[in-house]
mmCIF file of C-alpha atoms and ligand atoms in Angstrom:
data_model
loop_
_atom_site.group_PDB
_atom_site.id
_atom_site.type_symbol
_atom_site.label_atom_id
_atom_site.label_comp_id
_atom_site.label_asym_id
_atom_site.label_seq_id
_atom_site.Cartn_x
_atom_site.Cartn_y
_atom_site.Cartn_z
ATOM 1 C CA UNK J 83 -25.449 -0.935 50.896
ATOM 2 C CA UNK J 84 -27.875 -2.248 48.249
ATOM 3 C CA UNK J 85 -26.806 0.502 45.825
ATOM 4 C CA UNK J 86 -22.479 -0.663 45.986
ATOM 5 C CA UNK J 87 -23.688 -4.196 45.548
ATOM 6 C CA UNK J 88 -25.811 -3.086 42.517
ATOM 7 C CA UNK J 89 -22.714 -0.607 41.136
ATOM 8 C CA UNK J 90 -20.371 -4.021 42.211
ATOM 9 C CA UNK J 91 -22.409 -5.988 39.849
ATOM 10 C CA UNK J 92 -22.966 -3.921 37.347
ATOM 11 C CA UNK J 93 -18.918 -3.484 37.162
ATOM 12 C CA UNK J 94 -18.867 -7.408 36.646
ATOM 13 C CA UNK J 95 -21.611 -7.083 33.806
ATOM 14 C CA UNK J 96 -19.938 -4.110 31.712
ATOM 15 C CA UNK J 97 -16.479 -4.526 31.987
ATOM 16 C CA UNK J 98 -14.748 -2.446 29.426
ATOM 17 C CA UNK J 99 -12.088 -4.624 29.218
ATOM 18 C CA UNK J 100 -12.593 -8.076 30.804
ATOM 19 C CA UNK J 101 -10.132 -10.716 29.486
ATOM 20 C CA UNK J 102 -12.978 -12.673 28.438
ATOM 21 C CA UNK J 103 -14.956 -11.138 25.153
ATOM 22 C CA UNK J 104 -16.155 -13.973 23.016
ATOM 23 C CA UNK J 105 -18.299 -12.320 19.785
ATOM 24 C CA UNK J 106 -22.062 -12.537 21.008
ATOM 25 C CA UNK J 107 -24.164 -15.304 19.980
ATOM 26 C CA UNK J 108 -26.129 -13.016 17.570
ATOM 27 C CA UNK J 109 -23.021 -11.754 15.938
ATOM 28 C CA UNK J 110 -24.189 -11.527 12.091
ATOM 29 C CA UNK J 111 -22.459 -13.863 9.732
ATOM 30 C CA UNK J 112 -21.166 -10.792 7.932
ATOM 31 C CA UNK J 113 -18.949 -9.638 10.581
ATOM 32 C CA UNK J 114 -17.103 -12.800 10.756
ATOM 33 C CA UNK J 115 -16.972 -12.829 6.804
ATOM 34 C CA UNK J 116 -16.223 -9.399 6.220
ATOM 35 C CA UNK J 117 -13.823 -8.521 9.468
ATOM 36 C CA UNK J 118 -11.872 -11.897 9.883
ATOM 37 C CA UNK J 119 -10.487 -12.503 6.709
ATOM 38 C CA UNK J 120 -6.810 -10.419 6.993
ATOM 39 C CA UNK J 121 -7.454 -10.367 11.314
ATOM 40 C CA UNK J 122 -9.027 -11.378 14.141
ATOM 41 C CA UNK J 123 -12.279 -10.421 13.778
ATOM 42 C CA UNK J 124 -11.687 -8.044 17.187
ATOM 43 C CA UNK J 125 -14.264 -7.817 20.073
ATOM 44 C CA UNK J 126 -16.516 -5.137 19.829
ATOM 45 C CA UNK J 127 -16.173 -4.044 23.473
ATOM 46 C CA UNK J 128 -12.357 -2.708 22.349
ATOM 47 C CA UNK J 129 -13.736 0.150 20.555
ATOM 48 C CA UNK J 130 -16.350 3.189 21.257
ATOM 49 C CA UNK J 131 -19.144 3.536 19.205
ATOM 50 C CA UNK J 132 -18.154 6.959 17.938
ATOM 51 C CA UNK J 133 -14.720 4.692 16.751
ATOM 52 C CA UNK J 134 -15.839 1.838 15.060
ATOM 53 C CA UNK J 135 -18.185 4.511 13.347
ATOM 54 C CA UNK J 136 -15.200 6.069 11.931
ATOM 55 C CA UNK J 137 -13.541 2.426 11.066
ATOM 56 C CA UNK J 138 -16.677 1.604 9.126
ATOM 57 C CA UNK J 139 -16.738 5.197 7.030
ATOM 58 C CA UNK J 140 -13.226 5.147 5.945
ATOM 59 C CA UNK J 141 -13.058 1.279 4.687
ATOM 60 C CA UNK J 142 -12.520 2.465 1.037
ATOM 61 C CA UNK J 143 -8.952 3.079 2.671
ATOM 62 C CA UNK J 144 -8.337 0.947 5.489
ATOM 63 C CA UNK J 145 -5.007 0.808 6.804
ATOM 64 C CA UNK J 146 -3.453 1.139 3.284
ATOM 65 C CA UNK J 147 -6.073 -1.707 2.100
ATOM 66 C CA UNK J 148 -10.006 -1.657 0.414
ATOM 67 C CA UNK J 149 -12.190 -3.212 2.823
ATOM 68 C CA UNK J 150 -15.508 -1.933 1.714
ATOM 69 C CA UNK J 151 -18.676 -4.342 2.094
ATOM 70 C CA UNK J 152 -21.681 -3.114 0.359
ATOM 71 C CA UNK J 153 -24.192 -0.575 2.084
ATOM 72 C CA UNK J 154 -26.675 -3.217 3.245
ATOM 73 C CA UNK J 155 -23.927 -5.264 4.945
ATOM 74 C CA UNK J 156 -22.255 -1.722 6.294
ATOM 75 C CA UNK J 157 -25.095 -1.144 7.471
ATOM 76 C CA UNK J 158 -25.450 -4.406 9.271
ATOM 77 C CA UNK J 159 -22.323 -4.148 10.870
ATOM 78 C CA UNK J 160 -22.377 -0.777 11.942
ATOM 79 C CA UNK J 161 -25.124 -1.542 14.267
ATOM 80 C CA UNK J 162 -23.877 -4.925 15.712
ATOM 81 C CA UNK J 163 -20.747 -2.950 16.546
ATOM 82 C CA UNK J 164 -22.458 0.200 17.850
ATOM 83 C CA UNK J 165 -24.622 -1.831 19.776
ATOM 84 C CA UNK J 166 -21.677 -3.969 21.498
ATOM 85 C CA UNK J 167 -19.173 -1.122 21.690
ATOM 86 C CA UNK J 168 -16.930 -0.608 24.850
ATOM 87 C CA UNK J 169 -17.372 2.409 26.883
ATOM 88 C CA UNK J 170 -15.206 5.761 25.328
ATOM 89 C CA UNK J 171 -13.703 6.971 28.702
ATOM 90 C CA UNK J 172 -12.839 4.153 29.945
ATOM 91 C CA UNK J 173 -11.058 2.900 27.088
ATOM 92 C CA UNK J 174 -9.964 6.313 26.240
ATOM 93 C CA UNK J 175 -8.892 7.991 22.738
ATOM 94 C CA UNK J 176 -8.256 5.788 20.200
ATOM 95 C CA UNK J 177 -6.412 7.798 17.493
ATOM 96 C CA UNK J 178 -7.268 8.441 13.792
ATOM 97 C CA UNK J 179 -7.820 6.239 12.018
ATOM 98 C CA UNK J 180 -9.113 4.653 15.332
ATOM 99 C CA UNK J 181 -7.094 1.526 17.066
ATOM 100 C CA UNK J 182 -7.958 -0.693 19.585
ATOM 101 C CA UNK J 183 -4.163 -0.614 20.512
ATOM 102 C CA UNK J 184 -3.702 3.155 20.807
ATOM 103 C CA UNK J 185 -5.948 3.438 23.111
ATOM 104 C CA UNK J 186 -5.135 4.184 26.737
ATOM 105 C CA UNK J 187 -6.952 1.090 27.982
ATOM 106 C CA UNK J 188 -4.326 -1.257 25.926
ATOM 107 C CA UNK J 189 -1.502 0.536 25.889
ATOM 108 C CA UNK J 190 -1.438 0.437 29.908
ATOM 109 C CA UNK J 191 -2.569 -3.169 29.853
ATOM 110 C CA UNK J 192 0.622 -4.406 27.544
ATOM 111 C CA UNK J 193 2.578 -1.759 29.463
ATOM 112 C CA UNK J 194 4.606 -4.950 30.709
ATOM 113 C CA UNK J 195 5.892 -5.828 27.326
ATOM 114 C CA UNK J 196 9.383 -4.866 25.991
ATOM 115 C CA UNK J 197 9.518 -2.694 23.400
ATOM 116 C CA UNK J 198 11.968 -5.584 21.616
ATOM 117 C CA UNK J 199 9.106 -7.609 22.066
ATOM 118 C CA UNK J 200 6.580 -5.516 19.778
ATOM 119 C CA UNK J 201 9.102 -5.357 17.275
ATOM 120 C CA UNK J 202 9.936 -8.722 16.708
ATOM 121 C CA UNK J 203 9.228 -10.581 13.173
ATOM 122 C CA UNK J 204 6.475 -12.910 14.547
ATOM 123 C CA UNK J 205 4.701 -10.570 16.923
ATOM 124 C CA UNK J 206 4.478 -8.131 13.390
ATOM 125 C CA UNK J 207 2.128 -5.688 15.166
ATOM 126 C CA UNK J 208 0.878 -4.897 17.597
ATOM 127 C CA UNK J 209 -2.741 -5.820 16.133
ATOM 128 C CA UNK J 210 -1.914 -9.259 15.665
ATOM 129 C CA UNK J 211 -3.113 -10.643 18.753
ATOM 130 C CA UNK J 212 -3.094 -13.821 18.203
ATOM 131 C CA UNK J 213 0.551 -13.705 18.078
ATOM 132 C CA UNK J 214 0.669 -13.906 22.184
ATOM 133 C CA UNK J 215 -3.197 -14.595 23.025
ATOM 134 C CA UNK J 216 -3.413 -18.107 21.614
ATOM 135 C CA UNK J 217 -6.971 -18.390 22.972
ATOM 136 C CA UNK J 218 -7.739 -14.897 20.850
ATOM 137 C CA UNK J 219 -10.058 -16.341 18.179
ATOM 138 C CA UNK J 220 -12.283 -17.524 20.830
ATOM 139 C CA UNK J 221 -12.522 -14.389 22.810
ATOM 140 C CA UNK J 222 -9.735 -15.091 25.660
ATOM 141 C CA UNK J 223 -7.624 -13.177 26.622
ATOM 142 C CA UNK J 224 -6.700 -14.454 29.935
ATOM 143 C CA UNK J 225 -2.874 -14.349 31.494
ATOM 144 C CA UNK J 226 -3.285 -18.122 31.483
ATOM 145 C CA UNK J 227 -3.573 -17.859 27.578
ATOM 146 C CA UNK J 228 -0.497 -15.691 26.492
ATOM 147 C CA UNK J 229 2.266 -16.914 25.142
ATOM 148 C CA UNK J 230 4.944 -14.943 23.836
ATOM 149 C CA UNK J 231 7.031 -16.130 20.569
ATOM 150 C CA UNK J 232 9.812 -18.029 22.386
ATOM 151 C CA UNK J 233 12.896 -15.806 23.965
ATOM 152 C CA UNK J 234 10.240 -12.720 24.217
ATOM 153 C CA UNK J 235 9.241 -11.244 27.559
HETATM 154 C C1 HEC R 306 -8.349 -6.608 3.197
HETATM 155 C C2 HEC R 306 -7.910 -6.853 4.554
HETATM 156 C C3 HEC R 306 -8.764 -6.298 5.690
HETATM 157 C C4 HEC R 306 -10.127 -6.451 5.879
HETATM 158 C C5 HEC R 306 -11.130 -7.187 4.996
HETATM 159 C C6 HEC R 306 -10.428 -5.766 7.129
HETATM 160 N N1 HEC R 306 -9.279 -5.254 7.688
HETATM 161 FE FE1 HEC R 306 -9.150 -4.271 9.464
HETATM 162 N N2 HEC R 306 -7.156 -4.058 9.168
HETATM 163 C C7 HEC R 306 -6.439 -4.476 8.058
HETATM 164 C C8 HEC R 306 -5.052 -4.103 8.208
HETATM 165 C C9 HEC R 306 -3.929 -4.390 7.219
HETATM 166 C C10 HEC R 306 -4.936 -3.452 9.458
HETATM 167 C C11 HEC R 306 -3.686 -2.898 10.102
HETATM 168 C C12 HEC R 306 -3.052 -4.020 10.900
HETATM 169 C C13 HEC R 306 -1.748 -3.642 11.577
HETATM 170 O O1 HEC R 306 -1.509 -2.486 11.872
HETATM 171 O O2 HEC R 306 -0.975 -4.577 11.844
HETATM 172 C C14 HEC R 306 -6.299 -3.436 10.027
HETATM 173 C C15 HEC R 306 -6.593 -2.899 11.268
HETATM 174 C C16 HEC R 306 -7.853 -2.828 11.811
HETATM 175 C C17 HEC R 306 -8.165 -2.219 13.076
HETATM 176 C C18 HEC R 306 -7.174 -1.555 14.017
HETATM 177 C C19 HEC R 306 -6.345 -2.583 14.786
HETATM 178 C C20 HEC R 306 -5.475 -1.926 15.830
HETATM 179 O O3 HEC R 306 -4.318 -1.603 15.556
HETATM 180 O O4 HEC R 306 -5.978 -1.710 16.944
HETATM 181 C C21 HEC R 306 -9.515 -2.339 13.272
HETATM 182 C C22 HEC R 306 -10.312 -1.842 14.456
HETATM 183 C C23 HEC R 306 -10.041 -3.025 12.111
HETATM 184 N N3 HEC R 306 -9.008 -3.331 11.252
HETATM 185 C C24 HEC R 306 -11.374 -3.330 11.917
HETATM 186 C C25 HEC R 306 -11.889 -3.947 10.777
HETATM 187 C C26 HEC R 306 -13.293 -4.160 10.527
HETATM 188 C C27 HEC R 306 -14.418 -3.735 11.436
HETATM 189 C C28 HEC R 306 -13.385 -4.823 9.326
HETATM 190 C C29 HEC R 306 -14.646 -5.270 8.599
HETATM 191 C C30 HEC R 306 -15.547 -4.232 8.164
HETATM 192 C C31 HEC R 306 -12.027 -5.006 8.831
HETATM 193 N N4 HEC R 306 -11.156 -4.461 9.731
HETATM 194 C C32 HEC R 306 -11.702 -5.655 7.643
HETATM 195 C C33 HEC R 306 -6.938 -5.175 7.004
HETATM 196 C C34 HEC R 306 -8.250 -5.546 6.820
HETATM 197 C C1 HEC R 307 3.400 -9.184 22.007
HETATM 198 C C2 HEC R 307 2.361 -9.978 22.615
HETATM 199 C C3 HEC R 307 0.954 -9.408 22.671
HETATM 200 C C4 HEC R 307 0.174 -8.956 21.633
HETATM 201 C C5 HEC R 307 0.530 -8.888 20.164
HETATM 202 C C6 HEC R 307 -1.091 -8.565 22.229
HETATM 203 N N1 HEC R 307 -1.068 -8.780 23.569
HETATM 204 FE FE1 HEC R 307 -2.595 -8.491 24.872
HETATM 205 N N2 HEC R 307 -1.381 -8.977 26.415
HETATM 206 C C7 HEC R 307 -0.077 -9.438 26.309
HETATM 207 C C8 HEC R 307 0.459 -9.667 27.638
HETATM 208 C C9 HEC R 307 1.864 -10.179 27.958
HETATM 209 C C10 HEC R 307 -0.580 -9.333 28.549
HETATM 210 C C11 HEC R 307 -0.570 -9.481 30.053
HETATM 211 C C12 HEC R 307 0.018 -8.287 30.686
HETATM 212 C C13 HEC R 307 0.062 -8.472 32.180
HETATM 213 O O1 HEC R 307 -0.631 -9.334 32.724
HETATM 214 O O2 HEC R 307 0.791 -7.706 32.776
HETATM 215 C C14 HEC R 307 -1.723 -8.894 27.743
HETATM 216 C C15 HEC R 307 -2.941 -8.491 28.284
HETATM 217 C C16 HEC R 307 -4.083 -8.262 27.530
HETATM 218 C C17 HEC R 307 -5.403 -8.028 28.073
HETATM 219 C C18 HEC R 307 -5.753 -7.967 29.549
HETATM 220 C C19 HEC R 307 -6.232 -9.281 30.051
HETATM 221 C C20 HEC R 307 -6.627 -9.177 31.500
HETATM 222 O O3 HEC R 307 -6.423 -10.172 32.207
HETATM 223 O O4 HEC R 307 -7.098 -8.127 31.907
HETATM 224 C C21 HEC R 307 -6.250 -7.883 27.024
HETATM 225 C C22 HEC R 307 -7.746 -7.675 27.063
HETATM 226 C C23 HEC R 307 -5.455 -7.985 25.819
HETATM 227 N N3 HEC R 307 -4.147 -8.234 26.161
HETATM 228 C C24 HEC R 307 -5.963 -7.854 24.538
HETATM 229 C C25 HEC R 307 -5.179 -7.832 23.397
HETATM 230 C C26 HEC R 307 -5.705 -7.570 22.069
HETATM 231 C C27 HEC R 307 -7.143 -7.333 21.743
HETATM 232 C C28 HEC R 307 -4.631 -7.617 21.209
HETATM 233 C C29 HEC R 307 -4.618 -7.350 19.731
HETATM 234 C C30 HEC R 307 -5.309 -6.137 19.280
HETATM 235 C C31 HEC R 307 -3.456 -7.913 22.015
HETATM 236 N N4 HEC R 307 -3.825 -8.042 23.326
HETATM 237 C C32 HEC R 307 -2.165 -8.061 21.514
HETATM 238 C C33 HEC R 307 0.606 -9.638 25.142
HETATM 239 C C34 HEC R 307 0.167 -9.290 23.882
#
C-alpha cells in the first residue's frame, strides 16, 4: 500500500508531460536570451537529455539557421537542459535533428487536431505553440488555455 501511494506521488512529481511546465526558477538568463529570441524558449521536460544534447551540438546549423552561443554559455545551457530533461521512453523518439513535436508523446497528444489545422497560415508550424497555447510563454499548457486561430478545430 505505502509503496502505490509513493509510485502515485512520484507520477504527480515527474510527469513527462504535465500541461503545466513553467521554466524553473534557476533557469540561467542565457537560456531565455539565447533560446527565446526566434521561439518559445520550450520547456525542458519536452526533450531527453540524449536530445537536447544533439540540439545543442548541431546549432552551427539549426533548422536552416546559426544559433551558436559561445562555449561557456553552451556549456551553461547544456546542463540546465540535461538536468531538467523529460524522460526518453516516455516521450519517445524524437527524430534527427531532434523535435519536441515528432515525438510520440506530442504527436498523440495533438492527435485531435485536423491536419487543415496544422497547415494553416497562422498556426505556421507545428513548433509555434503559442499559436493555440496562449498561456505558452508562461509554461501552460492547459485545455483551458488553447485557442485555435478562429474557424480551426
Ligand atoms: C536564429 C533563430 C533561432 C535561435 C536563436 C534558436 N532557434 Fe531553435 N529553432 C529555430 C527555427 C527556425 C526552428 C524550426 C521551427 C519550425 O519548424 O517551425 C527551431 C526549432 C527548434 C526546436 C525544435 C522544435 C520542434 O519542432 O519541436 C528546438 C528543440 C529548438 N529550436 C531549440 C533551441 C534551443 C535550445 C536554442 C538555444 C540554444 C534555440 N533553439 C535557438 C530558430 C532558432
Ligand atoms: C494548432 C494548435 C496547436 C499547436 C501549434 C500546438 N498545440 Fe499543443 N495542443 C493543442 C490542442 C488542441 C491540445 C488539446 C488536445 C486535447 O485535449 O485533445 C493540445 C495539447 C497539448 C498538451 C497537453 C496538455 C494536457 O492537458 O495534457 C501539451 C503539453 C501541448 N499541447 C504542448 C504543446 C507544445 C509544447 C507545442 C509547441 C511545440 C504545441 N503544443 C503546439 C493545440 C496545439
Amino acid at each position: 500500500m505505502k509503496r502505490l501511494a509513493l509510485i502515485t506521488l512520484l507520477g504527480f512529481a515527474l510527469p513527462a508531460f504535465a500541461d503545466r511546465m513553467p521554466l524553473p526558477a534557476n533557469t540561467p538568463a542565457s537560456f531565455k536570451a539565447e533560446c527565446a529570441s526566434c521561439h518559445l524558449a520550450y520547456p525542458p521536460a519536452l526533450l531527453a537529455a540524449k536530445d537536447w544534447q544533439r540540439t545543442m551540438a548541431g546549432l552551427k546549423d539549426h533548422f536552416g539557421t546559426d544559433a551558436t552561443v559561445d562555449a561557456k554559455t553552451a556549456q551553461e545551457i547544456t546542463a540546465f537542459l540535461e538536468r531538467n530533461a523529460g524522460n526518453s521512453d516516455r516521450l519517445g523518439s524524437a527524430g534527427e535533428p531532434p523535435r519536441i513535436t515528432q515525438t510520440a508523446r506530442f504527436i498523440r497528444k495533438h492527435r485531435e487536431v485536423s491536419a487543415k489545422t496544422w497547415s494553416d497560415p497562422r498556426v505556421k508550424s507545428a513548433a509555434n505553440c503559442e499559436a493555440c497555447h496562449r498561456g505558452a510563454a508562461n509554461g501552460s499548457f492547459s485545455e483551458r488555455e488553447i485557442t485555435l486561430p478562429s474557424g480551426l478545430k
